[in-house]
């Protein structure tokens, strides 16, 4: 039986009811370390402390690649590793600009999209600045801005169905906000916003303040070109879009990402990044090759879908509900304290993440190979 959480009705009977009260009390909360510690506190032992990890389901990596063409190109590029990436990175920038039909001065490259997120944190997230985002979302840019540069976070809770509450977010775009950060599809929920809704929000919000959209997982959609916010950049809106080769393209270890934005924003972000000089030449060559291999993207999506369906069945068969995901990871509520759950799974060779959100412990599991999912199932059955 399929036990996916029906995001409209499940809430009524769930432990998340407590979260609704939080929503009723407060539209937005200021950043405090406590706010973050309710979601991502460090564990006593990190997954990387376990030397027996057999199923690496911690970091939303993609084990179905890289593309064979990219692998071959990278192997051949090793002998040219004496060269800096310049020229190859110029070629990659050109390809990305052509792909999205933007001028090259709208593209900034980075060592993973993390470099672009860090640059945005540094530019837009200094002391006295406020960053508006959702609670729950991906914390990398926010943490850097708030913990290292002294910015303040203003959050608007997700709806009980884990969607962005765009009406409330728009109300929260006040004079003191310096940047709006949106992750779509969202991490750790795996939920994608309706394109018409996120577009309407970005249009309205960017008329007041810069909007940074992190589309790390959007390529898991069959037609990401119809869902990206890059079109708004082309219309001259104050929107920046970060993308990565780490997910569908399965090149996380190569550290390749980019941002598409108006040249004024690119110029601002470039002050804090390397614009491609932090990437390795073989990695850049691999990125060029994977862009020329659309069949691999199809394969990568298909394999992810098959393993994800297998995971859904494992969870359902064990009487667990889950949040249907538009990504290569799945978030589901668990019935024991999160740290204990993850420790027990890790002792059995399965690396995972856990989150405590609205009085409920959750596990976030990345999609792996079928073998990985079997290892997950075995360990899960032993402890659940
Ligand atoms: C939402 C989101 N954005 C950005 C990143 C960073 O990816 P990378 O630096 O590999 O491009 C991740 C990594 O998991 C992510 O989940």
mmCIF file of N, CA and C in Angstrom, residues 28-144:
data_model
loop_
_atom_site.group_PDB
_atom_site.id
_atom_site.type_symbol
_atom_site.label_atom_id
_atom_site.label_comp_id
_atom_site.label_asym_id
_atom_site.label_seq_id
_atom_site.Cartn_x
_atom_site.Cartn_y
_atom_site.Cartn_z
ATOM 1 N N UNK A 28 6.882 35.404 11.585
ATOM 2 C CA UNK A 28 8.301 35.154 11.351
ATOM 3 C C UNK A 28 9.102 35.223 12.651
ATOM 4 N N UNK A 29 10.182 34.502 12.602
ATOM 5 C CA UNK A 29 11.030 34.459 13.788
ATOM 6 C C UNK A 29 12.382 35.035 13.424
ATOM 7 N N UNK A 30 13.004 35.711 14.335
ATOM 8 C CA UNK A 30 14.363 36.172 14.086
ATOM 9 C C UNK A 30 15.324 35.007 14.257
ATOM 10 N N UNK A 31 16.417 35.092 13.549
ATOM 11 C CA UNK A 31 17.424 34.038 13.667
ATOM 12 C C UNK A 31 18.001 34.009 15.074
ATOM 13 N N UNK A 32 18.035 32.845 15.643
ATOM 14 C CA UNK A 32 18.829 32.628 16.845
ATOM 15 C C UNK A 32 19.499 31.287 16.622
ATOM 16 N N UNK A 33 20.606 31.032 17.280
ATOM 17 C CA UNK A 33 21.210 29.714 17.102
ATOM 18 C C UNK A 33 20.195 28.618 17.428
ATOM 19 N N UNK A 34 19.246 28.909 18.334
ATOM 20 C CA UNK A 34 18.259 27.897 18.712
ATOM 21 C C UNK A 34 17.371 27.513 17.552
ATOM 22 N N UNK A 35 17.023 28.506 16.765
ATOM 23 C CA UNK A 35 16.139 28.213 15.632
ATOM 24 C C UNK A 35 16.807 27.172 14.740
ATOM 25 N N UNK A 36 18.092 27.398 14.495
ATOM 26 C CA UNK A 36 18.793 26.452 13.639
ATOM 27 C C UNK A 36 19.020 25.135 14.360
ATOM 28 N N UNK A 37 19.283 25.218 15.668
ATOM 29 C CA UNK A 37 19.585 23.969 16.365
ATOM 30 C C UNK A 37 18.356 23.060 16.421
ATOM 31 N N UNK A 38 17.160 23.593 16.194
ATOM 32 C CA UNK A 38 16.002 22.701 16.161
ATOM 33 C C UNK A 38 15.995 21.883 14.878
ATOM 34 N N UNK A 39 16.778 22.299 13.915
ATOM 35 C CA UNK A 39 16.741 21.568 12.652
ATOM 36 C C UNK A 39 18.049 20.815 12.362
ATOM 37 N N UNK A 40 19.160 21.470 12.502
ATOM 38 C CA UNK A 40 20.429 20.818 12.106
ATOM 39 C C UNK A 40 21.503 20.968 13.191
ATOM 40 N N UNK A 41 21.345 20.307 14.303
ATOM 41 C CA UNK A 41 22.417 20.356 15.302
ATOM 42 C C UNK A 41 23.489 19.328 14.943
ATOM 43 N N UNK A 42 24.745 19.592 15.339
ATOM 44 C CA UNK A 42 25.755 18.574 15.044
ATOM 45 C C UNK A 42 25.482 17.310 15.855
ATOM 46 N N UNK A 43 25.800 16.176 15.284
ATOM 47 C CA UNK A 43 25.621 14.913 16.014
ATOM 48 C C UNK A 43 26.877 14.646 16.819
ATOM 49 N N UNK A 44 26.683 13.820 17.823
ATOM 50 C CA UNK A 44 27.794 13.419 18.678
ATOM 51 C C UNK A 44 28.908 12.795 17.816
ATOM 52 N N UNK A 45 28.482 12.035 16.819
ATOM 53 C CA UNK A 45 29.427 11.393 15.884
ATOM 54 C C UNK A 45 28.944 11.691 14.479
ATOM 55 N N UNK A 46 29.824 12.091 13.600
ATOM 56 C CA UNK A 46 29.391 12.391 12.238
ATOM 57 C C UNK A 46 29.373 11.088 11.424
ATOM 58 N N UNK A 47 28.570 11.044 10.337
ATOM 59 C CA UNK A 47 28.578 9.832 9.515
ATOM 60 C C UNK A 47 29.986 9.472 9.053
ATOM 61 N N UNK A 48 30.837 10.492 8.897
ATOM 62 C CA UNK A 48 32.173 10.233 8.356
ATOM 63 C C UNK A 48 33.090 9.620 9.407
ATOM 64 N N UNK A 49 32.619 9.600 10.677
ATOM 65 C CA UNK A 49 33.415 8.924 11.704
ATOM 66 C C UNK A 49 33.262 7.409 11.624
ATOM 67 N N UNK A 50 32.252 6.956 10.910
ATOM 68 C CA UNK A 50 32.030 5.511 10.792
ATOM 69 C C UNK A 50 32.798 5.008 9.570
ATOM 70 N N UNK A 51 33.664 4.052 9.815
ATOM 71 C CA UNK A 51 34.507 3.591 8.697
ATOM 72 C C UNK A 51 33.808 2.492 7.902
ATOM 73 N N UNK A 52 32.632 2.075 8.386
ATOM 74 C CA UNK A 52 31.977 0.929 7.738
ATOM 75 C C UNK A 52 30.834 1.361 6.815
ATOM 76 N N UNK A 53 30.855 2.628 6.341
ATOM 77 C CA UNK A 53 29.689 3.068 5.574
ATOM 78 C C UNK A 53 29.597 2.302 4.242
ATOM 79 N N UNK A 54 28.478 1.584 4.108
ATOM 80 C CA UNK A 54 28.294 0.798 2.877
ATOM 81 C C UNK A 54 27.312 1.509 1.949
ATOM 82 N N UNK A 55 26.315 2.158 2.529
ATOM 83 C CA UNK A 55 25.342 2.899 1.713
ATOM 84 C C UNK A 55 25.473 4.374 2.110
ATOM 85 N N UNK A 56 25.957 5.152 1.168
ATOM 86 C CA UNK A 56 26.306 6.549 1.455
ATOM 87 C C UNK A 56 25.101 7.421 1.083
ATOM 88 N N UNK A 57 24.173 7.532 2.020
ATOM 89 C CA UNK A 57 22.900 8.192 1.723
ATOM 90 C C UNK A 57 22.758 9.480 2.531
ATOM 91 N N UNK A 58 23.883 10.139 2.739
ATOM 92 C CA UNK A 58 23.933 11.312 3.619
ATOM 93 C C UNK A 58 23.798 12.647 2.894
ATOM 94 N N UNK A 59 24.338 12.771 1.704
ATOM 95 C CA UNK A 59 24.610 14.102 1.151
ATOM 96 C C UNK A 59 23.971 14.355 -0.199
ATOM 97 N N UNK A 60 22.977 13.571 -0.547
ATOM 98 C CA UNK A 60 22.263 13.751 -1.813
ATOM 99 C C UNK A 60 23.207 13.727 -3.014
ATOM 100 N N UNK A 61 24.167 12.796 -2.927
ATOM 101 C CA UNK A 61 25.029 12.558 -4.087
ATOM 102 C C UNK A 61 24.279 11.640 -5.049
ATOM 103 N N UNK A 62 24.819 11.498 -6.241
ATOM 104 C CA UNK A 62 24.144 10.698 -7.263
ATOM 105 C C UNK A 62 25.077 9.594 -7.722
ATOM 106 N N UNK A 63 24.809 8.348 -7.302
ATOM 107 C CA UNK A 63 25.741 7.263 -7.632
ATOM 108 C C UNK A 63 25.563 6.709 -9.038
ATOM 109 N N UNK A 64 24.693 7.308 -9.843
ATOM 110 C CA UNK A 64 24.425 6.746 -11.186
ATOM 111 C C UNK A 64 25.331 7.343 -12.265
ATOM 112 N N UNK A 65 26.329 8.033 -11.881
ATOM 113 C CA UNK A 65 27.196 8.642 -12.867
ATOM 114 C C UNK A 65 28.616 8.716 -12.382
ATOM 115 N N UNK A 66 29.415 9.641 -12.931
ATOM 116 C CA UNK A 66 29.102 10.591 -14.003
ATOM 117 C C UNK A 66 28.833 9.885 -15.345
ATOM 118 N N UNK A 67 28.373 10.692 -16.278
ATOM 119 C CA UNK A 67 28.133 10.218 -17.639
ATOM 120 C C UNK A 67 29.401 9.546 -18.177
ATOM 121 N N UNK A 68 29.266 8.413 -18.871
ATOM 122 C CA UNK A 68 30.459 7.755 -19.424
ATOM 123 C C UNK A 68 31.262 8.708 -20.309
ATOM 124 N N UNK A 69 30.557 9.586 -21.020
ATOM 125 C CA UNK A 69 31.291 10.534 -21.883
ATOM 126 C C UNK A 69 32.101 11.511 -21.031
ATOM 127 N N UNK A 70 31.509 11.933 -19.921
ATOM 128 C CA UNK A 70 32.232 12.850 -19.027
ATOM 129 C C UNK A 70 33.420 12.125 -18.398
ATOM 130 N N UNK A 71 33.215 10.857 -18.046
ATOM 131 C CA UNK A 71 34.324 10.095 -17.430
ATOM 132 C C UNK A 71 35.501 9.995 -18.390
ATOM 133 N N UNK A 72 35.162 9.690 -19.639
ATOM 134 C CA UNK A 72 36.232 9.545 -20.641
ATOM 135 C C UNK A 72 36.956 10.884 -20.837
ATOM 136 N N UNK A 73 36.163 11.951 -20.942
ATOM 137 C CA UNK A 73 36.773 13.278 -21.149
ATOM 138 C C UNK A 73 37.663 13.649 -19.963
ATOM 139 N N UNK A 74 37.204 13.323 -18.749
ATOM 140 C CA UNK A 74 38.001 13.675 -17.565
ATOM 141 C C UNK A 74 39.293 12.868 -17.516
ATOM 142 N N UNK A 75 39.192 11.582 -17.866
ATOM 143 C CA UNK A 75 40.414 10.745 -17.865
ATOM 144 C C UNK A 75 41.423 11.307 -18.864
ATOM 145 N N UNK A 76 40.911 11.651 -20.046
ATOM 146 C CA UNK A 76 41.828 12.185 -21.062
ATOM 147 C C UNK A 76 42.416 13.526 -20.636
ATOM 148 N N UNK A 77 41.661 14.274 -19.839
ATOM 149 C CA UNK A 77 42.121 15.616 -19.427
ATOM 150 C C UNK A 77 43.189 15.559 -18.332
ATOM 151 N N UNK A 78 43.344 14.382 -17.714
ATOM 152 C CA UNK A 78 44.312 14.292 -16.608
ATOM 153 C C UNK A 78 45.713 14.689 -17.069
ATOM 154 N N UNK A 79 46.060 14.212 -18.256
ATOM 155 C CA UNK A 79 47.436 14.496 -18.727
ATOM 156 C C UNK A 79 47.639 16.000 -18.965
ATOM 157 N N UNK A 80 46.549 16.734 -19.118
ATOM 158 C CA UNK A 80 46.664 18.199 -19.320
ATOM 159 C C UNK A 80 46.473 18.977 -18.018
ATOM 160 N N UNK A 81 46.578 18.247 -16.907
ATOM 161 C CA UNK A 81 46.318 18.902 -15.619
ATOM 162 C C UNK A 81 47.379 19.932 -15.255
ATOM 163 N N UNK A 82 48.441 19.986 -16.009
ATOM 164 C CA UNK A 82 49.450 21.029 -15.746
ATOM 165 C C UNK A 82 48.907 22.414 -16.089
ATOM 166 N N UNK A 83 47.788 22.442 -16.847
ATOM 167 C CA UNK A 83 47.228 23.749 -17.267
ATOM 168 C C UNK A 83 46.169 24.221 -16.289
ATOM 169 N N UNK A 84 46.103 25.527 -16.058
ATOM 170 C CA UNK A 84 44.983 26.107 -15.320
ATOM 171 C C UNK A 84 43.710 25.922 -16.137
ATOM 172 N N UNK A 85 42.536 26.048 -15.501
ATOM 173 C CA UNK A 85 41.298 25.745 -16.240
ATOM 174 C C UNK A 85 40.887 26.794 -17.277
ATOM 175 N N UNK A 86 41.495 27.965 -17.246
ATOM 176 C CA UNK A 86 41.163 29.018 -18.214
ATOM 177 C C UNK A 86 41.110 28.441 -19.636
ATOM 178 N N UNK A 87 40.407 28.930 -20.493
ATOM 179 C CA UNK A 87 40.079 28.457 -21.849
ATOM 180 C C UNK A 87 38.997 27.385 -21.755
ATOM 181 N N UNK A 88 39.258 26.297 -20.958
ATOM 182 C CA UNK A 88 38.175 25.317 -20.786
ATOM 183 C C UNK A 88 37.015 25.972 -20.038
ATOM 184 N N UNK A 89 37.343 26.760 -19.014
ATOM 185 C CA UNK A 89 36.244 27.382 -18.254
ATOM 186 C C UNK A 89 35.557 28.455 -19.105
ATOM 187 N N UNK A 90 36.315 29.102 -19.988
ATOM 188 C CA UNK A 90 35.671 30.054 -20.916
ATOM 189 C C UNK A 90 34.683 29.307 -21.810
ATOM 190 N N UNK A 91 35.117 28.113 -22.234
ATOM 191 C CA UNK A 91 34.239 27.317 -23.111
ATOM 192 C C UNK A 91 32.975 26.871 -22.354
ATOM 193 N N UNK A 92 33.173 26.470 -21.102
ATOM 194 C CA UNK A 92 32.015 26.045 -20.296
ATOM 195 C C UNK A 92 31.051 27.217 -20.101
ATOM 196 N N UNK A 93 31.601 28.385 -19.803
ATOM 197 C CA UNK A 93 30.743 29.577 -19.608
ATOM 198 C C UNK A 93 29.920 29.853 -20.886
ATOM 199 N N UNK A 94 30.600 29.728 -22.014
ATOM 200 C CA UNK A 94 29.933 29.962 -23.307
ATOM 201 C C UNK A 94 28.791 28.958 -23.499
ATOM 202 N N UNK A 95 29.067 27.710 -23.181
ATOM 203 C CA UNK A 95 28.026 26.673 -23.352
ATOM 204 C C UNK A 95 26.829 26.941 -22.442
ATOM 205 N N UNK A 96 27.125 27.352 -21.209
ATOM 206 C CA UNK A 96 26.032 27.621 -20.257
ATOM 207 C C UNK A 96 25.229 28.825 -20.744
ATOM 208 N N UNK A 97 25.941 29.843 -21.215
ATOM 209 C CA UNK A 97 25.260 31.039 -21.732
ATOM 210 C C UNK A 97 24.375 30.663 -22.930
ATOM 211 N N UNK A 98 24.904 29.800 -23.818
ATOM 212 C CA UNK A 98 24.105 29.366 -24.977
ATOM 213 C C UNK A 98 22.901 28.557 -24.541
ATOM 214 N N UNK A 99 23.140 27.665 -23.586
ATOM 215 C CA UNK A 99 22.047 26.806 -23.119
ATOM 216 C C UNK A 99 20.862 27.642 -22.620
ATOM 217 N N UNK A 100 21.178 28.691 -21.867
ATOM 218 C CA UNK A 100 20.102 29.496 -21.252
ATOM 219 C C UNK A 100 19.791 30.762 -22.044
ATOM 220 N N UNK A 101 20.486 30.913 -23.152
ATOM 221 C CA UNK A 101 20.269 32.080 -24.028
ATOM 222 C C UNK A 101 20.407 33.391 -23.268
ATOM 223 N N UNK A 102 21.541 33.486 -22.578
ATOM 224 C CA UNK A 102 21.885 34.738 -21.894
ATOM 225 C C UNK A 102 23.286 35.152 -22.351
ATOM 226 N N UNK A 103 23.600 36.454 -22.283
ATOM 227 C CA UNK A 103 24.983 36.849 -22.600
ATOM 228 C C UNK A 103 25.954 36.275 -21.561
ATOM 229 N N UNK A 104 27.203 36.131 -21.970
ATOM 230 C CA UNK A 104 28.184 35.515 -21.064
ATOM 231 C C UNK A 104 28.398 36.312 -19.780
ATOM 232 N N UNK A 105 28.148 37.623 -19.848
ATOM 233 C CA UNK A 105 28.363 38.407 -18.618
ATOM 234 C C UNK A 105 27.257 38.167 -17.585
ATOM 235 N N UNK A 106 26.297 37.283 -17.921
ATOM 236 C CA UNK A 106 25.260 36.894 -16.955
ATOM 237 C C UNK A 106 25.636 35.614 -16.206
ATOM 238 N N UNK A 107 26.843 35.072 -16.474
ATOM 239 C CA UNK A 107 27.214 33.771 -15.900
ATOM 240 C C UNK A 107 28.427 33.919 -14.989
ATOM 241 N N UNK A 108 28.329 33.402 -13.775
ATOM 242 C CA UNK A 108 29.512 33.274 -12.917
ATOM 243 C C UNK A 108 29.690 31.794 -12.593
ATOM 244 N N UNK A 109 30.917 31.313 -12.743
ATOM 245 C CA UNK A 109 31.210 29.915 -12.432
ATOM 246 C C UNK A 109 31.731 29.806 -11.010
ATOM 247 N N UNK A 110 31.639 28.611 -10.450
ATOM 248 C CA UNK A 110 32.157 28.439 -9.089
ATOM 249 C C UNK A 110 32.507 26.994 -8.813
ATOM 250 N N UNK A 111 33.261 26.788 -7.731
ATOM 251 C CA UNK A 111 33.615 25.439 -7.295
ATOM 252 C C UNK A 111 32.400 24.861 -6.568
ATOM 253 N N UNK A 112 31.490 24.305 -7.344
ATOM 254 C CA UNK A 112 30.184 23.895 -6.803
ATOM 255 C C UNK A 112 29.316 25.127 -6.645
ATOM 256 N N UNK A 113 28.003 24.911 -6.559
ATOM 257 C CA UNK A 113 27.156 26.086 -6.332
ATOM 258 C C UNK A 113 27.420 26.654 -4.936
ATOM 259 N N UNK A 114 28.046 25.868 -4.072
ATOM 260 C CA UNK A 114 28.397 26.372 -2.740
ATOM 261 C C UNK A 114 29.198 27.668 -2.848
ATOM 262 N N UNK A 115 30.104 27.735 -3.809
ATOM 263 C CA UNK A 115 30.907 28.962 -3.926
ATOM 264 C C UNK A 115 30.011 30.167 -4.218
ATOM 265 N N UNK A 116 28.971 29.963 -5.015
ATOM 266 C CA UNK A 116 28.063 31.067 -5.327
ATOM 267 C C UNK A 116 27.199 31.423 -4.115
ATOM 268 N N UNK A 117 26.797 30.390 -3.367
ATOM 269 C CA UNK A 117 26.004 30.639 -2.159
ATOM 270 C C UNK A 117 26.835 31.417 -1.131
ATOM 271 N N UNK A 118 28.113 31.033 -1.024
ATOM 272 C CA UNK A 118 28.994 31.713 -0.061
ATOM 273 C C UNK A 118 29.239 33.164 -0.473
ATOM 274 N N UNK A 119 29.391 33.377 -1.790
ATOM 275 C CA UNK A 119 29.606 34.746 -2.281
ATOM 276 C C UNK A 119 28.373 35.604 -1.998
ATOM 277 N N UNK A 120 27.194 35.020 -2.213
ATOM 278 C CA UNK A 120 25.957 35.773 -1.948
ATOM 279 C C UNK A 120 25.825 36.065 -0.454
ATOM 280 N N UNK A 121 26.209 35.092 0.370
ATOM 281 C CA UNK A 121 26.140 35.305 1.824
ATOM 282 C C UNK A 121 27.030 36.472 2.219
ATOM 283 N N UNK A 122 28.203 36.508 1.621
ATOM 284 C CA UNK A 122 29.166 37.546 2.000
ATOM 285 C C UNK A 122 28.714 38.921 1.497
ATOM 286 N N UNK A 123 28.183 38.949 0.302
ATOM 287 C CA UNK A 123 27.789 40.248 -0.247
ATOM 288 C C UNK A 123 26.498 40.781 0.373
ATOM 289 N N UNK A 124 25.525 39.883 0.541
ATOM 290 C CA UNK A 124 24.199 40.349 0.982
ATOM 291 C C UNK A 124 23.956 40.136 2.471
ATOM 292 N N UNK A 125 24.877 39.436 3.140
ATOM 293 C CA UNK A 125 24.554 39.016 4.511
ATOM 294 C C UNK A 125 25.470 39.566 5.581
ATOM 295 N N UNK A 126 25.819 40.826 5.478
ATOM 296 C CA UNK A 126 26.690 41.402 6.513
ATOM 297 C C UNK A 126 25.871 41.884 7.711
ATOM 298 N N UNK A 127 26.579 42.293 8.764
ATOM 299 C CA UNK A 127 25.927 42.766 9.994
ATOM 300 C C UNK A 127 24.961 43.910 9.657
ATOM 301 N N UNK A 128 23.788 43.835 10.239
ATOM 302 C CA UNK A 128 22.792 44.867 9.957
ATOM 303 C C UNK A 128 21.874 44.477 8.805
ATOM 304 N N UNK A 129 22.280 43.461 8.035
ATOM 305 C CA UNK A 129 21.445 42.986 6.932
ATOM 306 C C UNK A 129 20.478 41.911 7.419
ATOM 307 N N UNK A 130 19.343 41.831 6.764
ATOM 308 C CA UNK A 130 18.401 40.752 7.078
ATOM 309 C C UNK A 130 18.204 39.876 5.845
ATOM 310 N N UNK A 131 18.156 38.572 6.094
ATOM 311 C CA UNK A 131 17.879 37.619 5.009
ATOM 312 C C UNK A 131 16.520 36.986 5.284
ATOM 313 N N UNK A 132 15.694 36.980 4.273
ATOM 314 C CA UNK A 132 14.363 36.376 4.417
ATOM 315 C C UNK A 132 14.380 35.008 3.762
ATOM 316 N N UNK A 133 13.892 34.013 4.495
ATOM 317 C CA UNK A 133 13.770 32.689 3.904
ATOM 318 C C UNK A 133 12.647 31.930 4.585
ATOM 319 N N UNK A 134 12.554 30.652 4.245
ATOM 320 C CA UNK A 134 11.506 29.826 4.852
ATOM 321 C C UNK A 134 12.121 28.992 5.971
ATOM 322 N N UNK A 135 11.300 28.590 6.879
ATOM 323 C CA UNK A 135 11.668 27.582 7.862
ATOM 324 C C UNK A 135 10.749 26.398 7.559
ATOM 325 N N UNK A 136 11.227 25.460 6.921
ATOM 326 C CA UNK A 136 12.498 24.801 6.810
ATOM 327 C C UNK A 136 13.128 25.034 5.423
ATOM 328 N N UNK A 137 14.440 25.127 5.373
ATOM 329 C CA UNK A 137 15.096 25.182 4.073
ATOM 330 C C UNK A 137 16.566 24.798 4.200
ATOM 331 N N UNK A 138 17.297 24.907 3.094
ATOM 332 C CA UNK A 138 18.731 24.591 3.065
ATOM 333 C C UNK A 138 19.489 25.737 3.726
ATOM 334 N N UNK A 139 20.378 25.406 4.653
ATOM 335 C CA UNK A 139 20.908 26.446 5.533
ATOM 336 C C UNK A 139 22.290 26.979 5.165
ATOM 337 N N UNK A 140 22.881 26.517 4.101
ATOM 338 C CA UNK A 140 24.281 26.831 3.857
ATOM 339 C C UNK A 140 24.539 28.344 3.716
ATOM 340 N N UNK A 141 23.798 29.002 2.827
ATOM 341 C CA UNK A 141 23.970 30.458 2.636
ATOM 342 C C UNK A 141 23.585 31.198 3.930
ATOM 343 N N UNK A 142 22.486 30.769 4.513
ATOM 344 C CA UNK A 142 21.951 31.455 5.695
ATOM 345 C C UNK A 142 22.916 31.353 6.871
ATOM 346 N N UNK A 143 23.418 30.148 7.077
ATOM 347 C CA UNK A 143 24.356 29.962 8.191
ATOM 348 C C UNK A 143 25.591 30.822 8.024
ATOM 349 N N UNK A 144 26.127 30.830 6.806
ATOM 350 C CA UNK A 144 27.335 31.612 6.569
ATOM 351 C C UNK A 144 27.053 33.083 6.867
#
